[in-house]
């Protein structure tokens, strides 16, 4: 049976949703088209995250093996997963990256994120990560600078992001779109998933 988990880097692991459906859930096809199916898949993902514990801060939810994703399943699998790990009482300190096929998954995911007021970092397979979901122009600009820089050191946010840069960076971290290190620096999630353990 295919293991739905595979490591993108030392700080993260990917959960292949298609492999999860075909293997552990024994779903005969890899179409996510009913809310009950989406709920079962999300619960299985949460089980994988619980087993991973706190050893990795970044989880890549890989939808590329899913042929069809409707709005109800995008809400169950993506939006509700993000919502569960957003508040301070979240079950684990895990950040999410999404891997998807834009023409297959992009519209449904973007729509449910907009409805919920959520955003996530997404890899559409074109070699660049994008910020998907609602965000202010200032948040998008700050996220883009962080993505290009990979890491912004403590005390460097104002020089790189301009006046109010530290507040913007903090907002990205609060929205789980960037990772704040104990020393005060911040990393792009895409870079963190590839690098040695954060300090």
XYZ file of N, CA and C in Angstrom, residues 34-191:
474
model
N -18.358 14.752 -2.585
C -19.437 14.811 -1.598
C -18.858 15.232 -0.257
N -19.638 15.980 0.494
C -19.156 16.461 1.793
C -18.800 15.321 2.749
N -19.597 14.235 2.826
C -19.191 13.136 3.713
C -17.823 12.559 3.351
N -17.539 12.427 2.054
C -16.215 11.938 1.652
C -15.136 12.919 2.072
N -15.400 14.208 1.864
C -14.441 15.225 2.278
C -14.175 15.189 3.769
N -15.224 14.951 4.550
C -15.071 14.889 6.003
C -14.195 13.703 6.408
N -14.416 12.559 5.785
C -13.606 11.370 6.082
C -12.144 11.618 5.729
N -11.904 12.250 4.589
C -10.529 12.545 4.175
C -9.875 13.516 5.149
N -10.597 14.554 5.545
C -10.023 15.517 6.496
C -9.687 14.841 7.821
N -10.571 13.997 8.307
C -10.304 13.300 9.562
C -9.090 12.384 9.443
N -8.916 11.772 8.271
C -7.733 10.933 8.055
C -6.467 11.780 8.047
N -6.534 12.962 7.437
C -5.387 13.877 7.445
C -5.063 14.296 8.870
N -6.094 14.623 9.649
C -5.873 15.012 11.041
C -5.231 13.873 11.831
N -5.595 12.643 11.501
C -4.958 11.504 12.152
C -3.480 11.415 11.820
N -3.131 11.662 10.553
C -1.721 11.670 10.156
C -0.960 12.771 10.889
N -1.571 13.933 11.019
C -0.924 15.046 11.716
C -0.722 14.720 13.189
N -1.707 14.072 13.802
C -1.579 13.700 15.214
C -0.444 12.704 15.409
N -0.289 11.778 14.462
C 0.798 10.805 14.566
C 2.158 11.457 14.358
N 2.189 12.502 13.545
C 3.462 13.205 13.312
C 3.897 13.968 14.549
N 2.936 14.378 15.375
C 3.259 15.125 16.588
C 3.853 16.477 16.263
N 4.807 16.903 17.071
C 5.397 18.237 16.912
C 6.747 18.185 16.206
N 7.077 17.054 15.579
C 8.414 16.924 15.005
C 8.606 17.777 13.758
N 7.517 18.150 13.073
C 7.635 18.995 11.888
C 6.599 20.110 11.949
N 6.983 21.351 11.623
C 6.018 22.435 11.693
C 5.218 22.652 10.421
N 5.647 22.083 9.282
C 4.985 22.357 8.006
C 4.446 21.071 7.399
N 3.172 21.090 7.022
C 2.563 19.956 6.344
C 2.094 20.398 4.964
N 2.508 19.662 3.944
C 2.065 19.920 2.578
C 0.864 19.018 2.299
N -0.280 19.624 2.021
C -1.469 18.867 1.653
C -1.484 18.788 0.130
N -1.170 17.614 -0.385
C -0.969 17.419 -1.819
C -2.254 16.902 -2.471
N -2.882 17.770 -3.265
C -4.128 17.420 -3.943
C -3.917 17.017 -5.397
N -2.678 16.951 -5.844
C -2.431 16.759 -7.272
C -2.945 15.419 -7.795
N -3.110 14.433 -6.919
C -3.645 13.144 -7.344
C -5.156 13.066 -7.315
N -5.825 14.157 -6.931
C -7.291 14.199 -6.877
C -7.802 14.741 -8.208
N -8.639 13.966 -8.900
C -9.070 14.346 -10.249
C -10.159 15.408 -10.242
N -11.072 15.333 -9.267
C -12.183 16.284 -9.186
C -12.305 16.742 -7.741
N -12.471 18.044 -7.546
C -12.656 18.612 -6.203
C -13.803 19.602 -6.272
N -14.920 19.287 -5.608
C -16.032 20.233 -5.635
C -15.950 21.179 -4.437
N -16.878 22.142 -4.400
C -16.822 23.179 -3.371
C -17.003 22.606 -1.969
N -17.911 21.626 -1.824
C -18.159 21.085 -0.484
C -16.920 20.384 0.057
N -16.202 19.670 -0.800
C -14.999 18.969 -0.344
C -13.837 19.927 -0.142
N -13.757 20.960 -0.969
C -12.734 21.983 -0.733
C -12.950 22.625 0.630
N -14.216 22.826 0.989
C -14.528 23.405 2.294
C -14.163 22.440 3.412
N -14.528 21.166 3.257
C -14.257 20.171 4.298
C -12.766 19.903 4.468
N -12.058 19.726 3.359
C -10.665 19.287 3.435
C -9.713 20.451 3.661
N -9.912 21.545 2.947
C -8.959 22.658 3.022
C -9.374 23.679 4.078
N -10.564 24.271 3.910
C -10.966 25.361 4.799
C -11.089 24.907 6.253
N -11.746 23.788 6.491
C -11.942 23.348 7.875
C -10.637 22.905 8.524
N -9.720 22.376 7.718
C -8.408 22.019 8.259
C -7.655 23.277 8.686
N -7.674 24.295 7.834
C -7.018 25.554 8.188
C -7.658 26.176 9.423
N -8.988 26.155 9.479
C -9.694 26.746 10.617
C -9.336 26.055 11.927
N -9.172 24.744 11.884
C -8.889 24.009 13.126
C -7.515 24.361 13.678
N -6.570 24.668 12.798
C -5.203 24.929 13.244
C -4.876 26.418 13.303
N -5.898 27.271 13.211
C -5.684 28.715 13.253
C -5.719 29.300 14.663
N -6.674 28.943 15.519
C -6.766 29.585 16.838
C -5.677 29.122 17.799
N -5.459 29.875 18.884
C -4.429 29.494 19.863
C -4.643 28.108 20.461
N -5.886 27.652 20.551
C -6.164 26.333 21.137
C -6.095 25.226 20.090
N -5.414 25.437 19.005
C -5.258 24.433 17.944
C -4.609 23.162 18.499
N -4.873 22.008 17.860
C -4.340 20.739 18.377
C -2.845 20.555 18.184
N -2.219 21.373 17.368
C -0.776 21.276 17.160
C -0.272 22.524 16.465
N 1.011 22.803 16.612
C 1.576 24.013 16.015
C 2.068 23.703 14.604
N 1.127 23.433 13.715
C 1.433 23.014 12.351
C 0.986 24.094 11.370
N 1.846 24.354 10.391
C 1.545 25.279 9.302
C 1.290 24.460 8.043
N 0.499 25.016 7.130
C 0.123 24.261 5.939
C 0.577 24.928 4.655
N 1.039 24.098 3.739
C 1.233 24.464 2.342
C 0.287 23.589 1.530
N -0.245 24.134 0.469
C -1.143 23.384 -0.395
C -0.440 23.137 -1.729
N -0.536 21.921 -2.233
C -0.029 21.595 -3.571
C -1.231 21.160 -4.399
N -1.460 21.838 -5.518
C -2.683 21.597 -6.277
C -2.442 21.838 -7.763
N -3.439 21.462 -8.567
C -3.442 21.746 -10.001
C -4.425 22.886 -10.218
N -3.935 24.024 -10.711
C -4.754 25.233 -10.736
C -6.061 25.042 -11.487
N -6.007 24.454 -12.683
C -7.226 24.340 -13.486
C -8.201 23.314 -12.920
N -7.737 22.419 -12.058
C -8.608 21.403 -11.459
C -9.113 21.843 -10.087
N -8.240 22.406 -9.275
C -8.568 22.685 -7.875
C -8.645 24.172 -7.526
N -8.037 25.020 -8.334
C -7.856 26.418 -7.954
C -9.141 27.168 -7.681
N -10.149 26.998 -8.547
C -11.384 27.764 -8.386
C -12.121 27.379 -7.111
N -12.283 26.072 -6.875
C -13.018 25.620 -5.690
C -12.307 26.038 -4.413
N -10.990 25.850 -4.367
C -10.240 26.217 -3.162
C -10.287 27.722 -2.947
N -10.070 28.494 -4.004
C -10.101 29.943 -3.873
C -11.444 30.453 -3.390
N -12.521 29.843 -3.883
C -13.865 30.271 -3.505
C -14.144 30.009 -2.026
N -13.810 28.821 -1.532
C -14.106 28.529 -0.128
C -13.205 29.343 0.804
N -11.975 29.614 0.397
C -11.115 30.469 1.215
C -11.700 31.866 1.306
N -12.214 32.380 0.189
C -12.818 33.714 0.195
C -14.036 33.752 1.110
N -14.858 32.726 1.052
C -16.055 32.684 1.899
C -15.697 32.650 3.379
N -14.619 31.979 3.714
C -14.213 31.811 5.116
C -13.260 32.902 5.595
N -12.794 33.759 4.687
C -11.824 34.781 5.072
C -10.460 34.209 5.397
N -10.113 33.094 4.748
C -8.849 32.405 5.001
C -7.900 32.585 3.828
N -6.627 32.386 4.084
C -5.618 32.378 3.023
C -4.642 31.252 3.305
N -4.003 30.767 2.252
C -2.986 29.733 2.402
C -1.933 29.905 1.323
N -0.803 29.279 1.531
C 0.282 29.307 0.556
C 0.135 28.080 -0.329
N 0.159 28.289 -1.649
C -0.134 27.211 -2.580
C 0.932 27.086 -3.659
N 1.260 25.848 -3.979
C 2.162 25.509 -5.083
C 1.318 24.881 -6.186
N 1.199 25.594 -7.325
C 0.435 25.078 -8.450
C 1.315 24.348 -9.458
N 2.533 24.008 -9.061
C 3.397 23.216 -9.915
C 4.156 23.998 -10.960
N 4.133 25.323 -10.862
C 4.843 26.149 -11.837
C 6.177 26.661 -11.298
N 6.601 26.102 -10.165
C 7.883 26.499 -9.596
C 7.820 27.688 -8.669
N 6.637 28.281 -8.519
C 6.478 29.429 -7.630
C 5.317 29.185 -6.676
N 5.492 29.627 -5.436
C 4.410 29.560 -4.461
C 3.591 30.839 -4.560
N 2.289 30.701 -4.320
C 1.399 31.857 -4.388
C 0.537 31.933 -3.139
N 0.124 33.145 -2.825
C -0.776 33.370 -1.701
C -2.195 33.302 -2.236
N -2.946 32.315 -1.779
C -4.301 32.079 -2.268
C -5.296 32.438 -1.180
N -6.318 33.208 -1.547
C -7.314 33.629 -0.582
C -7.217 35.114 -0.312
N -8.162 35.656 0.455
C -8.194 37.098 0.691
C -7.038 37.590 1.550
N -6.465 38.699 1.126
C -5.400 39.374 1.873
C -5.344 40.802 1.367
N -4.921 41.711 2.214
C -4.787 43.098 1.782
C -3.607 43.221 0.823
N -3.591 44.323 0.085
C -2.471 44.572 -0.826
C -1.162 44.640 -0.055
N -1.203 45.225 1.139
C 0.002 45.332 1.960
C 0.471 43.958 2.437
N -0.480 43.103 2.832
C -0.119 41.745 3.252
C 0.493 40.962 2.095
N -0.086 41.099 0.907
C 0.447 40.388 -0.257
C 1.849 40.865 -0.605
N 2.054 42.167 -0.528
C 3.379 42.706 -0.831
C 4.405 42.213 0.183
N 4.038 42.225 1.463
C 4.956 41.758 2.505
C 5.236 40.270 2.344
N 4.196 39.488 2.033
C 4.392 38.053 1.831
C 5.319 37.794 0.646
N 5.165 38.555 -0.427
C 6.014 38.374 -1.613
C 7.473 38.659 -1.301
N 7.725 39.706 -0.511
C 9.103 40.018 -0.115
C 9.676 38.880 0.723
N 8.893 38.384 1.673
C 9.354 37.275 2.510
C 9.599 36.026 1.665
N 8.721 35.755 0.720
C 8.876 34.577 -0.140
C 10.170 34.664 -0.945
N 10.470 35.850 -1.471
C 11.711 36.023 -2.239
C 12.937 35.949 -1.337
N 12.813 36.517 -0.139
C 13.950 36.564 0.791
C 14.155 35.240 1.514
N 13.105 34.461 1.648
C 13.051 33.199 2.386
C 13.063 33.406 3.895
N 13.817 34.355 4.375
C 13.848 34.634 5.814
C 14.158 36.110 6.035
N 13.449 36.724 6.973
C 13.693 38.114 7.352
C 14.157 38.119 8.799
N 15.336 38.644 9.014
C 15.921 38.635 10.343
C 15.226 39.574 11.306
N 15.399 39.303 12.585
C 14.830 40.169 13.619
C 15.391 41.576 13.455
N 14.518 42.554 13.441
C 14.946 43.938 13.297
C 15.127 44.397 11.867
N 14.908 43.509 10.896
C 15.100 43.871 9.486
C 13.796 44.138 8.752
N 12.669 43.947 9.413
C 11.386 44.043 8.714
C 11.111 45.444 8.188
N 11.467 46.475 8.958
C 11.181 47.843 8.514
C 12.008 48.208 7.284
N 13.267 47.787 7.253
C 14.115 48.129 6.110
C 13.681 47.387 4.850
N 13.153 46.180 4.997
C 12.738 45.395 3.834
C 11.293 45.648 3.429
N 10.448 45.921 4.407
C 9.017 46.043 4.143
C 8.496 47.462 4.273
N 9.328 48.372 4.767
C 8.896 49.749 4.933
C 8.250 49.993 6.281
N 7.750 51.212 6.455
C 7.096 51.580 7.710
C 5.915 50.650 7.968
N 5.814 50.175 9.188
C 4.760 49.226 9.531
C 5.079 47.804 9.136
N 6.322 47.569 8.703
C 6.701 46.241 8.239
C 6.611 45.173 9.307
N 6.986 45.512 10.530
C 6.943 44.518 11.607
C 5.510 44.105 11.906
N 4.585 45.068 11.879
C 3.177 44.748 12.115
C 2.628 43.852 11.004
N 3.040 44.117 9.759
C 2.605 43.280 8.643
C 3.141 41.859 8.778
N 4.402 41.763 9.155
C 5.010 40.447 9.324
C 4.317 39.674 10.441
N 3.997 40.366 11.517
C 3.290 39.721 12.616
C 1.906 39.246 12.177
N 1.257 40.055 11.347
C -0.062 39.668 10.839
C 0.035 38.401 9.985
N 1.054 38.305 9.147
C 1.244 37.095 8.347
C 1.456 35.874 9.242
N 2.224 36.062 10.305
C 2.466 34.951 11.235
C 1.185 34.552 11.958
N 0.383 35.526 12.349
C -0.878 35.235 13.026
C -1.847 34.494 12.107
N -1.793 34.793 10.816
C -2.650 34.118 9.843
C -2.058 32.782 9.400
N -0.931 32.397 9.975
C -0.251 31.128 9.683
C 0.257 31.094 8.240
N 0.671 32.255 7.728
C 1.213 32.370 6.376
C 2.721 32.564 6.398
N 3.289 32.641 7.580
C 4.733 32.764 7.786
C 5.052 32.172 9.148
N 6.306 31.806 9.341
C 6.739 31.149 10.577
C 7.650 32.083 11.364
N 7.286 32.330 12.615
C 8.090 33.191 13.491
C 9.026 32.320 14.325
N 10.322 32.569 14.212
C 11.314 31.847 15.002
C 11.419 32.459 16.395
N 11.960 31.689 17.318
C 12.058 32.161 18.704
C 12.885 33.434 18.816
N 13.868 33.604 17.957
C 14.710 34.791 18.021
C 14.103 36.030 17.409
N 12.909 35.898 16.817
C 12.228 37.055 16.258
C 12.247 37.139 14.747
N 13.082 36.341 14.088
C 13.086 36.350 12.627
C 11.867 35.583 12.117
N 11.599 35.708 10.821
C 10.447 35.032 10.219
C 10.877 34.353 8.932
N 10.300 33.192 8.662
C 10.618 32.433 7.455
C 9.384 32.240 6.595
N 9.608 32.211 5.282
C 8.571 31.782 4.353
C 8.332 30.292 4.561
N 7.091 29.868 4.510
C 6.784 28.460 4.733
C 7.413 27.573 3.671
N 7.468 28.053 2.436
C 8.069 27.252 1.365
C 9.535 26.985 1.636
N 10.240 27.983 2.175
C 11.653 27.804 2.502
C 11.813 26.917 3.730
